[in-house]
C-alpha cells in the first residue's frame, strides 16, 4: 500500500468547517514501519506475530513516559504520566508475551465450565473440610488481583505486554475467588472460619517496597505455594467436579508462577544488586508462609481431606501432608534457582524438618 | 486396556481421537507443550515416547531413544503396571478418578512421577494439565464396548 503523496496532502483543508486545525501528517504513514503486514498463524494473529520491527523492540530504557503506543511516531511533547517502573528489567519477563496469549486462549468460566449439578453429597467431615479449604482460598486469592493493580499504573506503557499479562492475572484471580466461594456454598455447606494467619502474608506482599520484591513474594513464593495447594486440592478432591475446579485453577496459577520466575531472573540480570532486596523480602515472606501453611485451620482441613476423613488424620492425613510439604518447598527452592536466586544457602526455612536433603537436592525441583 | 498401553499405536490412537475432536478441546484453549512418557518394564525394554501438543491437537507421537526424554519440556515416568492401572481406571469410570489422575499420580510421585531438566518445562505440565488429562481420558473412548 503506497503512502499518500505530499501533493495529495497539500490539497486537503487545513481547518474543519468549525475552524479547528487539522493535522494530515499521519496520512504519510509512520517512518519506516509502514506496511509490516504480519501473517496470521493457524490460531489467528497473536501478539508474537505482530512483535516485528519497531513494534517488537522492547527497549531497556524507553525514552517516553506516556501511554503512547510503542512503534508509533510519538510527539516529543507527550506528557509524563508519572510512571516509576521505567526500566525493562523492573517488569519484563522473556516469556510474558507467550503467557499473555496463553492466558487469553485458556480463560474459563466458573459459571459455565464447572458441572455444578454433578456435585455429590459428601460425608459431613469431608464437606466441612472442603468448605474450610475453599474459605481460605477465596480469602487469599484476591491478593493476586490487588497486588498487580497496585503497581500496573506505575509501569511504563512501553512494556504493554507485561501490563496485559498482569490484567489476565487479575481476571484469573477474580475467577478463583469466585469459584471457591461458589464451591463453599454450592453443596449445602458454606463459608467457615477466617483466621488471622493469612493476613500477615498478604500484608507483606501488598506492602513490599518495590514491584520486584512484591513479584518475588507473590509470584514466586505465594503463588508457587498455592499452585501446590491446588495440586493437592486436585488430589484430594472428592468428586470430578472439584477435580476440574482445582485443575483449571492450577493452570492459571502456573502461568503466574512462570511469569514471576522469569521476571525475577530478568530483574537480577538487569541489576545484580536487586538480588539482595529480593532475598530480604523472601527472608520475611518465607516465615509468613510457614505461619500460613501451618495455620491450625488450613492444616487441619487439608489433613482431613488427605486422610479421606477425620478418622484418618493421624495415620494418613498428617504423613501425606508431610510428604507433600517436602515437594512444595523443593519446587520453590528449585524455582528460585531457575530465577537466579540461591535461597538454599540463605533461607531460614527448617529444611531438615521439611524433609529436604540438601546433599540430594535436585535443582530442577522434581 | 492394560495390554495396549506399552504400544506406540495406542498413543497414536489417542492423538487421532484428539485431532478428530477439536471442539472438545477448544474451550480449554491452545497448547504448546512437548511431553515425554517413559514406561519402565522389568526386562529393560522400556517404552519411551514423545507427545507433541500444538494448538488444539497432538501433532506428533514418536519413539524416543534412551535419554531422549530430556529433549521434552518434561516427562512422566513410571512402571508399566502403574500406567496400566491408570488406564484401567479411566476405562472403568469414563475418566481418571481419585488418585489416578496424572496430577495426583505425579504429586504423590511414588508410582508415576513428573521429571524435567528445567522447572519451567515442568511447570508447563501444570499450565496445560486439563488438556493432558482429557487426552489420557480419551482411553475410555478407545476401550472396546462391554459385551
mmCIF file of N, CA and C in Angstrom, chain B residues 4-129:
data_model
loop_
_atom_site.group_PDB
_atom_site.id
_atom_site.type_symbol
_atom_site.label_atom_id
_atom_site.label_comp_id
_atom_site.label_asym_id
_atom_site.label_seq_id
_atom_site.Cartn_x
_atom_site.Cartn_y
_atom_site.Cartn_z
ATOM 1 N N UNK B 4 -2.425 -52.820 26.080
ATOM 2 C CA UNK B 4 -2.086 -51.965 24.936
ATOM 3 C C UNK B 4 -1.206 -50.779 25.327
ATOM 4 N N UNK B 5 -1.090 -50.488 26.616
ATOM 5 C CA UNK B 5 -0.512 -49.201 26.998
ATOM 6 C C UNK B 5 0.988 -49.088 26.723
ATOM 7 N N UNK B 6 1.639 -50.218 26.485
ATOM 8 C CA UNK B 6 3.074 -50.144 26.177
ATOM 9 C C UNK B 6 3.318 -50.190 24.671
ATOM 10 N N UNK B 7 2.276 -49.829 23.926
ATOM 11 C CA UNK B 7 2.384 -49.876 22.473
ATOM 12 C C UNK B 7 2.195 -48.464 21.898
ATOM 13 N N UNK B 8 3.099 -48.084 21.053
ATOM 14 C CA UNK B 8 3.059 -46.725 20.484
ATOM 15 C C UNK B 8 1.738 -46.439 19.767
ATOM 16 N N UNK B 9 1.169 -47.458 19.142
ATOM 17 C CA UNK B 9 -0.066 -47.220 18.368
ATOM 18 C C UNK B 9 -1.224 -46.775 19.274
ATOM 19 N N UNK B 10 -1.177 -47.201 20.528
ATOM 20 C CA UNK B 10 -2.217 -46.776 21.471
ATOM 21 C C UNK B 10 -2.200 -45.252 21.621
ATOM 22 N N UNK B 11 -1.029 -44.676 21.684
ATOM 23 C CA UNK B 11 -0.905 -43.225 21.863
ATOM 24 C C UNK B 11 -1.239 -42.492 20.565
ATOM 25 N N UNK B 12 -0.926 -43.156 19.436
ATOM 26 C CA UNK B 12 -1.331 -42.566 18.160
ATOM 27 C C UNK B 12 -2.850 -42.543 18.062
ATOM 28 N N UNK B 13 -3.484 -43.607 18.577
ATOM 29 C CA UNK B 13 -4.954 -43.641 18.589
ATOM 30 C C UNK B 13 -5.521 -42.516 19.461
ATOM 31 N N UNK B 14 -4.881 -42.290 20.611
ATOM 32 C CA UNK B 14 -5.320 -41.182 21.471
ATOM 33 C C UNK B 14 -5.149 -39.844 20.749
ATOM 34 N N UNK B 15 -4.029 -39.715 20.038
ATOM 35 C CA UNK B 15 -3.772 -38.469 19.294
ATOM 36 C C UNK B 15 -4.813 -38.286 18.192
ATOM 37 N N UNK B 16 -5.138 -39.380 17.497
ATOM 38 C CA UNK B 16 -6.142 -39.285 16.429
ATOM 39 C C UNK B 16 -7.491 -38.855 17.005
ATOM 40 N N UNK B 17 -7.799 -39.417 18.177
ATOM 41 C CA UNK B 17 -9.058 -39.068 18.826
ATOM 42 C C UNK B 17 -9.103 -37.574 19.142
ATOM 43 N N UNK B 18 -7.997 -37.054 19.666
ATOM 44 C CA UNK B 18 -7.927 -35.622 19.968
ATOM 45 C C UNK B 18 -8.039 -34.800 18.686
ATOM 46 N N UNK B 19 -7.280 -35.224 17.665
ATOM 47 C CA UNK B 19 -7.248 -34.441 16.433
ATOM 48 C C UNK B 19 -8.589 -34.456 15.692
ATOM 49 N N UNK B 20 -9.357 -35.528 15.909
ATOM 50 C CA UNK B 20 -10.665 -35.618 15.241
ATOM 51 C C UNK B 20 -11.768 -34.906 16.007
ATOM 52 N N UNK B 21 -11.443 -34.436 17.207
ATOM 53 C CA UNK B 21 -12.475 -33.782 18.039
ATOM 54 C C UNK B 21 -11.987 -32.447 18.608
ATOM 55 N N UNK B 22 -11.550 -31.548 17.724
ATOM 56 C CA UNK B 22 -11.012 -30.277 18.229
ATOM 57 C C UNK B 22 -12.027 -29.485 19.048
ATOM 58 N N UNK B 23 -13.323 -29.690 18.761
ATOM 59 C CA UNK B 23 -14.351 -28.952 19.502
ATOM 60 C C UNK B 23 -14.301 -29.270 21.001
ATOM 61 N N UNK B 24 -13.875 -30.505 21.320
ATOM 62 C CA UNK B 24 -13.818 -30.885 22.743
ATOM 63 C C UNK B 24 -12.646 -30.221 23.469
ATOM 64 N N UNK B 25 -11.705 -29.690 22.706
ATOM 65 C CA UNK B 25 -10.528 -29.065 23.309
ATOM 66 C C UNK B 25 -10.536 -27.544 23.161
ATOM 67 N N UNK B 26 -11.464 -27.074 22.341
ATOM 68 C CA UNK B 26 -11.477 -25.647 22.031
ATOM 69 C C UNK B 26 -11.699 -24.798 23.274
ATOM 70 N N UNK B 27 -12.585 -25.236 24.149
ATOM 71 C CA UNK B 27 -12.858 -24.417 25.337
ATOM 72 C C UNK B 27 -11.665 -24.414 26.299
ATOM 73 N N UNK B 28 -10.792 -25.397 26.156
ATOM 74 C CA UNK B 28 -9.607 -25.426 27.034
ATOM 75 C C UNK B 28 -8.502 -24.528 26.499
ATOM 76 N N UNK B 29 -8.553 -24.227 25.196
ATOM 77 C CA UNK B 29 -7.561 -23.333 24.612
ATOM 78 C C UNK B 29 -6.376 -24.058 24.029
ATOM 79 N N UNK B 30 -5.593 -23.315 23.262
ATOM 80 C CA UNK B 30 -4.451 -23.886 22.561
ATOM 81 C C UNK B 30 -3.340 -24.321 23.522
ATOM 82 N N UNK B 31 -2.531 -25.243 23.025
ATOM 83 C CA UNK B 31 -1.448 -25.818 23.822
ATOM 84 C C UNK B 31 -0.141 -25.705 23.049
ATOM 85 N N UNK B 32 0.941 -25.561 23.783
ATOM 86 C CA UNK B 32 2.277 -25.616 23.190
ATOM 87 C C UNK B 32 3.147 -26.370 24.187
ATOM 88 N N UNK B 33 3.272 -27.664 23.992
ATOM 89 C CA UNK B 33 3.842 -28.497 25.055
ATOM 90 C C UNK B 33 4.361 -29.805 24.466
ATOM 91 N N UNK B 34 5.555 -30.175 24.858
ATOM 92 C CA UNK B 34 6.112 -31.470 24.444
ATOM 93 C C UNK B 34 6.310 -32.331 25.684
ATOM 94 N N UNK B 35 5.569 -33.417 25.724
ATOM 95 C CA UNK B 35 5.576 -34.290 26.900
ATOM 96 C C UNK B 35 6.232 -35.622 26.556
ATOM 97 N N UNK B 36 7.171 -36.033 27.373
ATOM 98 C CA UNK B 36 7.751 -37.363 27.223
ATOM 99 C C UNK B 36 7.016 -38.347 28.108
ATOM 100 N N UNK B 37 6.976 -39.588 27.688
ATOM 101 C CA UNK B 37 6.391 -40.660 28.505
ATOM 102 C C UNK B 37 7.414 -41.778 28.578
ATOM 103 N N UNK B 38 7.736 -42.172 29.779
ATOM 104 C CA UNK B 38 8.690 -43.271 29.967
ATOM 105 C C UNK B 38 7.993 -44.358 30.765
ATOM 106 N N UNK B 39 7.926 -45.546 30.164
ATOM 107 C CA UNK B 39 7.297 -46.696 30.837
ATOM 108 C C UNK B 39 8.350 -47.762 31.024
ATOM 109 N N UNK B 40 8.662 -47.978 32.269
ATOM 110 C CA UNK B 40 9.727 -48.952 32.550
ATOM 111 C C UNK B 40 9.114 -50.342 32.698
ATOM 112 N N UNK B 41 9.747 -51.316 32.108
ATOM 113 C CA UNK B 41 9.288 -52.682 32.380
ATOM 114 C C UNK B 41 10.432 -53.504 32.975
ATOM 115 N N UNK B 42 10.065 -54.629 33.519
ATOM 116 C CA UNK B 42 11.027 -55.379 34.328
ATOM 117 C C UNK B 42 12.190 -55.929 33.508
ATOM 118 N N UNK B 43 11.958 -56.194 32.224
ATOM 119 C CA UNK B 43 13.033 -56.802 31.427
ATOM 120 C C UNK B 43 13.891 -55.755 30.706
ATOM 121 N N UNK B 44 13.632 -54.512 31.014
ATOM 122 C CA UNK B 44 14.505 -53.460 30.477
ATOM 123 C C UNK B 44 14.135 -52.964 29.100
ATOM 124 N N UNK B 45 13.027 -53.436 28.546
ATOM 125 C CA UNK B 45 12.639 -52.905 27.230
ATOM 126 C C UNK B 45 11.624 -51.781 27.443
ATOM 127 N N UNK B 46 12.114 -50.691 28.021
ATOM 128 C CA UNK B 46 11.257 -49.552 28.344
ATOM 129 C C UNK B 46 10.670 -48.935 27.069
ATOM 130 N N UNK B 47 9.453 -48.411 27.217
ATOM 131 C CA UNK B 47 8.867 -47.642 26.109
ATOM 132 C C UNK B 47 9.086 -46.171 26.407
ATOM 133 N N UNK B 48 9.667 -45.474 25.448
ATOM 134 C CA UNK B 48 9.861 -44.020 25.583
ATOM 135 C C UNK B 48 9.204 -43.358 24.381
ATOM 136 N N UNK B 49 8.366 -42.397 24.641
ATOM 137 C CA UNK B 49 7.759 -41.722 23.503
ATOM 138 C C UNK B 49 7.590 -40.234 23.760
ATOM 139 N N UNK B 50 7.417 -39.548 22.655
ATOM 140 C CA UNK B 50 7.286 -38.087 22.674
ATOM 141 C C UNK B 50 5.898 -37.744 22.184
ATOM 142 N N UNK B 51 5.201 -36.917 22.943
ATOM 143 C CA UNK B 51 3.885 -36.430 22.538
ATOM 144 C C UNK B 51 4.001 -34.921 22.353
ATOM 145 N N UNK B 52 3.778 -34.481 21.136
ATOM 146 C CA UNK B 52 3.866 -33.044 20.861
ATOM 147 C C UNK B 52 2.451 -32.473 20.729
ATOM 148 N N UNK B 53 2.133 -31.531 21.604
ATOM 149 C CA UNK B 53 0.814 -30.898 21.572
ATOM 150 C C UNK B 53 0.967 -29.481 21.019
ATOM 151 N N UNK B 54 0.186 -29.206 19.986
ATOM 152 C CA UNK B 54 0.201 -27.864 19.386
ATOM 153 C C UNK B 54 -1.228 -27.451 19.097
ATOM 154 N N UNK B 55 -1.516 -26.202 19.371
ATOM 155 C CA UNK B 55 -2.865 -25.666 19.148
ATOM 156 C C UNK B 55 -3.899 -26.573 19.806
ATOM 157 N N UNK B 56 -4.785 -27.166 19.043
ATOM 158 C CA UNK B 56 -5.831 -27.990 19.668
ATOM 159 C C UNK B 56 -5.615 -29.476 19.408
ATOM 160 N N UNK B 57 -4.389 -29.859 19.057
ATOM 161 C CA UNK B 57 -4.181 -31.256 18.712
ATOM 162 C C UNK B 57 -2.851 -31.820 19.186
ATOM 163 N N UNK B 58 -2.708 -33.106 18.956
ATOM 164 C CA UNK B 58 -1.445 -33.793 19.245
ATOM 165 C C UNK B 58 -0.801 -34.086 17.897
ATOM 166 N N UNK B 59 0.242 -33.358 17.567
ATOM 167 C CA UNK B 59 0.763 -33.371 16.199
ATOM 168 C C UNK B 59 1.879 -34.382 15.989
ATOM 169 N N UNK B 60 2.370 -34.968 17.052
ATOM 170 C CA UNK B 60 3.436 -35.962 16.861
ATOM 171 C C UNK B 60 3.428 -36.982 17.993
ATOM 172 N N UNK B 61 3.465 -38.221 17.615
ATOM 173 C CA UNK B 61 3.662 -39.321 18.563
ATOM 174 C C UNK B 61 4.829 -40.114 18.004
ATOM 175 N N UNK B 62 5.947 -40.087 18.683
ATOM 176 C CA UNK B 62 7.109 -40.775 18.115
ATOM 177 C C UNK B 62 7.960 -41.394 19.218
ATOM 178 N N UNK B 63 8.670 -42.460 18.874
ATOM 179 C CA UNK B 63 9.509 -43.115 19.883
ATOM 180 C C UNK B 63 10.726 -42.262 20.218
ATOM 181 N N UNK B 64 11.217 -42.405 21.425
ATOM 182 C CA UNK B 64 12.422 -41.692 21.854
ATOM 183 C C UNK B 64 13.515 -42.713 22.193
ATOM 184 N N UNK B 65 14.758 -42.370 21.897
ATOM 185 C CA UNK B 65 15.846 -43.242 22.344
ATOM 186 C C UNK B 65 16.047 -43.102 23.853
ATOM 187 N N UNK B 66 16.811 -43.963 24.438
ATOM 188 C CA UNK B 66 17.084 -43.868 25.872
ATOM 189 C C UNK B 66 17.696 -42.499 26.173
ATOM 190 N N UNK B 67 17.173 -41.805 27.133
ATOM 191 C CA UNK B 67 17.656 -40.459 27.463
ATOM 192 C C UNK B 67 17.030 -39.372 26.615
ATOM 193 N N UNK B 68 16.290 -39.772 25.566
ATOM 194 C CA UNK B 68 15.700 -38.779 24.655
ATOM 195 C C UNK B 68 14.633 -37.935 25.313
ATOM 196 N N UNK B 69 14.122 -38.395 26.442
ATOM 197 C CA UNK B 69 13.070 -37.635 27.126
ATOM 198 C C UNK B 69 13.564 -36.258 27.566
ATOM 199 N N UNK B 70 14.883 -36.123 27.672
ATOM 200 C CA UNK B 70 15.435 -34.813 28.055
ATOM 201 C C UNK B 70 15.153 -33.736 27.018
ATOM 202 N N UNK B 71 14.825 -34.142 25.812
ATOM 203 C CA UNK B 71 14.522 -33.144 24.779
ATOM 204 C C UNK B 71 13.102 -32.595 24.928
ATOM 205 N N UNK B 72 12.320 -33.169 25.825
ATOM 206 C CA UNK B 72 10.928 -32.729 26.019
ATOM 207 C C UNK B 72 10.879 -31.647 27.116
ATOM 208 N N UNK B 73 9.760 -30.923 27.177
ATOM 209 C CA UNK B 73 9.611 -29.948 28.265
ATOM 210 C C UNK B 73 9.721 -30.649 29.617
ATOM 211 N N UNK B 74 9.079 -31.801 29.700
ATOM 212 C CA UNK B 74 9.189 -32.639 30.897
ATOM 213 C C UNK B 74 8.708 -34.026 30.503
ATOM 214 N N UNK B 75 8.824 -34.970 31.398
ATOM 215 C CA UNK B 75 8.322 -36.300 31.066
ATOM 216 C C UNK B 75 7.709 -36.970 32.284
ATOM 217 N N UNK B 76 6.799 -37.898 31.986
ATOM 218 C CA UNK B 76 6.150 -38.690 33.028
ATOM 219 C C UNK B 76 6.822 -40.057 33.029
ATOM 220 N N UNK B 77 7.213 -40.511 34.198
ATOM 221 C CA UNK B 77 7.997 -41.742 34.269
ATOM 222 C C UNK B 77 7.404 -42.670 35.325
ATOM 223 N N UNK B 78 7.171 -43.901 34.947
ATOM 224 C CA UNK B 78 6.647 -44.878 35.902
ATOM 225 C C UNK B 78 6.705 -46.261 35.310
ATOM 226 N N UNK B 79 6.394 -47.258 36.138
ATOM 227 C CA UNK B 79 6.444 -48.622 35.609
ATOM 228 C C UNK B 79 5.146 -48.929 34.849
ATOM 229 N N UNK B 80 5.252 -49.905 34.000
ATOM 230 C CA UNK B 80 4.126 -50.210 33.112
ATOM 231 C C UNK B 80 2.881 -50.595 33.899
ATOM 232 N N UNK B 81 3.045 -51.296 34.996
ATOM 233 C CA UNK B 81 1.872 -51.682 35.793
ATOM 234 C C UNK B 81 1.107 -50.449 36.267
ATOM 235 N N UNK B 82 1.824 -49.421 36.688
ATOM 236 C CA UNK B 82 1.159 -48.198 37.166
ATOM 237 C C UNK B 82 0.411 -47.505 36.035
ATOM 238 N N UNK B 83 1.042 -47.470 34.863
ATOM 239 C CA UNK B 83 0.357 -46.881 33.705
ATOM 240 C C UNK B 83 -0.892 -47.706 33.371
ATOM 241 N N UNK B 84 -0.748 -49.017 33.439
ATOM 242 C CA UNK B 84 -1.887 -49.886 33.160
ATOM 243 C C UNK B 84 -3.027 -49.635 34.132
ATOM 244 N N UNK B 85 -2.697 -49.465 35.406
ATOM 245 C CA UNK B 85 -3.734 -49.190 36.418
ATOM 246 C C UNK B 85 -4.436 -47.873 36.117
ATOM 247 N N UNK B 86 -3.649 -46.887 35.732
ATOM 248 C CA UNK B 86 -4.236 -45.576 35.426
ATOM 249 C C UNK B 86 -5.240 -45.711 34.272
ATOM 250 N N UNK B 87 -4.826 -46.388 33.216
ATOM 251 C CA UNK B 87 -5.728 -46.515 32.062
ATOM 252 C C UNK B 87 -6.919 -47.422 32.378
ATOM 253 N N UNK B 88 -6.726 -48.422 33.209
ATOM 254 C CA UNK B 88 -7.867 -49.261 33.607
ATOM 255 C C UNK B 88 -8.899 -48.442 34.378
ATOM 256 N N UNK B 89 -8.407 -47.543 35.232
ATOM 257 C CA UNK B 89 -9.325 -46.679 35.985
ATOM 258 C C UNK B 89 -10.107 -45.788 35.011
ATOM 259 N N UNK B 90 -9.413 -45.292 34.007
ATOM 260 C CA UNK B 90 -10.073 -44.422 33.020
ATOM 261 C C UNK B 90 -11.155 -45.195 32.266
ATOM 262 N N UNK B 91 -10.822 -46.395 31.814
ATOM 263 C CA UNK B 91 -11.810 -47.140 31.021
ATOM 264 C C UNK B 91 -12.974 -47.609 31.898
ATOM 265 N N UNK B 92 -12.692 -47.895 33.150
ATOM 266 C CA UNK B 92 -13.765 -48.347 34.047
ATOM 267 C C UNK B 92 -14.729 -47.212 34.382
ATOM 268 N N UNK B 93 -14.182 -46.024 34.609
ATOM 269 C CA UNK B 93 -15.005 -44.912 35.099
ATOM 270 C C UNK B 93 -15.332 -43.844 34.057
ATOM 271 N N UNK B 94 -14.769 -43.994 32.873
ATOM 272 C CA UNK B 94 -15.042 -42.997 31.829
ATOM 273 C C UNK B 94 -14.117 -41.796 31.895
ATOM 274 N N UNK B 95 -13.381 -41.676 32.967
ATOM 275 C CA UNK B 95 -12.371 -40.628 33.163
ATOM 276 C C UNK B 95 -11.526 -41.047 34.356
ATOM 277 N N UNK B 96 -10.337 -40.446 34.499
ATOM 278 C CA UNK B 96 -9.489 -40.775 35.651
ATOM 279 C C UNK B 96 -10.173 -40.301 36.922
ATOM 280 N N UNK B 97 -10.139 -41.121 37.941
ATOM 281 C CA UNK B 97 -10.797 -40.759 39.199
ATOM 282 C C UNK B 97 -9.792 -40.846 40.348
ATOM 283 N N UNK B 98 -10.197 -40.257 41.477
ATOM 284 C CA UNK B 98 -9.407 -40.375 42.708
ATOM 285 C C UNK B 98 -7.939 -40.036 42.493
ATOM 286 N N UNK B 99 -7.093 -40.958 42.880
ATOM 287 C CA UNK B 99 -5.651 -40.701 42.799
ATOM 288 C C UNK B 99 -5.046 -41.215 41.498
ATOM 289 N N UNK B 100 -5.893 -41.462 40.489
ATOM 290 C CA UNK B 100 -5.399 -41.950 39.199
ATOM 291 C C UNK B 100 -5.289 -40.850 38.155
ATOM 292 N N UNK B 101 -5.535 -39.600 38.520
ATOM 293 C CA UNK B 101 -5.317 -38.528 37.542
ATOM 294 C C UNK B 101 -3.808 -38.285 37.418
ATOM 295 N N UNK B 102 -3.387 -37.732 36.282
ATOM 296 C CA UNK B 102 -1.938 -37.537 36.093
ATOM 297 C C UNK B 102 -1.372 -36.560 37.123
ATOM 298 N N UNK B 103 -2.184 -35.567 37.510
ATOM 299 C CA UNK B 103 -1.691 -34.658 38.554
ATOM 300 C C UNK B 103 -1.512 -35.395 39.874
ATOM 301 N N UNK B 104 -2.527 -36.161 40.272
ATOM 302 C CA UNK B 104 -2.464 -36.848 41.560
ATOM 303 C C UNK B 104 -1.309 -37.844 41.593
ATOM 304 N N UNK B 105 -1.182 -38.618 40.526
ATOM 305 C CA UNK B 105 -0.110 -39.619 40.484
ATOM 306 C C UNK B 105 1.258 -38.961 40.617
ATOM 307 N N UNK B 106 1.436 -37.861 39.903
ATOM 308 C CA UNK B 106 2.754 -37.224 39.910
ATOM 309 C C UNK B 106 2.988 -36.399 41.169
ATOM 310 N N UNK B 107 1.911 -35.984 41.820
ATOM 311 C CA UNK B 107 2.096 -35.237 43.071
ATOM 312 C C UNK B 107 2.610 -36.174 44.160
ATOM 313 N N UNK B 108 1.989 -37.329 44.257
ATOM 314 C CA UNK B 108 2.497 -38.310 45.218
ATOM 315 C C UNK B 108 3.849 -38.835 44.725
ATOM 316 N N UNK B 109 3.889 -39.159 43.436
ATOM 317 C CA UNK B 109 5.176 -39.423 42.787
ATOM 318 C C UNK B 109 5.834 -40.750 43.083
ATOM 319 N N UNK B 110 5.138 -41.631 43.783
ATOM 320 C CA UNK B 110 5.791 -42.895 44.108
ATOM 321 C C UNK B 110 5.650 -43.931 42.995
ATOM 322 N N UNK B 111 4.688 -43.727 42.089
ATOM 323 C CA UNK B 111 4.484 -44.715 41.022
ATOM 324 C C UNK B 111 4.717 -44.108 39.643
ATOM 325 N N UNK B 112 4.145 -42.958 39.425
ATOM 326 C CA UNK B 112 4.433 -42.204 38.198
ATOM 327 C C UNK B 112 4.833 -40.811 38.647
ATOM 328 N N UNK B 113 5.943 -40.348 38.141
ATOM 329 C CA UNK B 113 6.431 -39.040 38.584
ATOM 330 C C UNK B 113 6.618 -38.123 37.379
ATOM 331 N N UNK B 114 6.608 -36.823 37.625
ATOM 332 C CA UNK B 114 6.932 -35.880 36.554
ATOM 333 C C UNK B 114 8.369 -35.419 36.779
ATOM 334 N N UNK B 115 9.130 -35.461 35.703
ATOM 335 C CA UNK B 115 10.535 -35.075 35.800
ATOM 336 C C UNK B 115 10.869 -34.111 34.665
ATOM 337 N N UNK B 116 11.954 -33.392 34.854
ATOM 338 C CA UNK B 116 12.379 -32.493 33.797
ATOM 339 C C UNK B 116 13.716 -31.886 34.134
ATOM 340 N N UNK B 117 14.360 -31.348 33.121
ATOM 341 C CA UNK B 117 15.662 -30.735 33.353
ATOM 342 C C UNK B 117 15.537 -29.269 33.729
ATOM 343 N N UNK B 118 14.328 -28.717 33.590
ATOM 344 C CA UNK B 118 14.127 -27.288 33.824
ATOM 345 C C UNK B 118 12.771 -27.088 34.506
ATOM 346 N N UNK B 119 12.744 -26.429 35.675
ATOM 347 C CA UNK B 119 11.447 -26.214 36.343
ATOM 348 C C UNK B 119 10.424 -25.513 35.449
ATOM 349 N N UNK B 120 10.897 -24.694 34.508
ATOM 350 C CA UNK B 120 9.960 -24.008 33.625
ATOM 351 C C UNK B 120 9.274 -24.995 32.686
ATOM 352 N N UNK B 121 10.003 -26.030 32.288
ATOM 353 C CA UNK B 121 9.405 -27.077 31.456
ATOM 354 C C UNK B 121 8.413 -27.893 32.253
ATOM 355 N N UNK B 122 8.759 -28.206 33.485
ATOM 356 C CA UNK B 122 7.847 -28.969 34.346
ATOM 357 C C UNK B 122 6.573 -28.159 34.597
ATOM 358 N N UNK B 123 6.728 -26.847 34.781
ATOM 359 C CA UNK B 123 5.549 -26.013 35.031
ATOM 360 C C UNK B 123 4.559 -26.056 33.858
ATOM 361 N N UNK B 124 5.067 -26.359 32.658
ATOM 362 C CA UNK B 124 4.138 -26.484 31.519
ATOM 363 C C UNK B 124 3.160 -27.642 31.723
ATOM 364 N N UNK B 125 3.608 -28.660 32.418
ATOM 365 C CA UNK B 125 2.715 -29.773 32.730
ATOM 366 C C UNK B 125 1.521 -29.282 33.552
ATOM 367 N N UNK B 126 1.762 -28.306 34.414
ATOM 368 C CA UNK B 126 0.663 -27.754 35.207
ATOM 369 C C UNK B 126 -0.150 -26.751 34.381
ATOM 370 N N UNK B 127 0.542 -26.009 33.505
ATOM 371 C CA UNK B 127 -0.157 -24.991 32.712
ATOM 372 C C UNK B 127 -1.161 -25.612 31.730
ATOM 373 N N UNK B 128 -0.873 -26.834 31.284
ATOM 374 C CA UNK B 128 -1.746 -27.479 30.288
ATOM 375 C C UNK B 128 -2.384 -28.748 30.848
ATOM 376 N N UNK B 129 -2.513 -28.821 32.148
ATOM 377 C CA UNK B 129 -2.884 -30.080 32.792
ATOM 378 C C UNK B 129 -4.265 -30.605 32.393
#
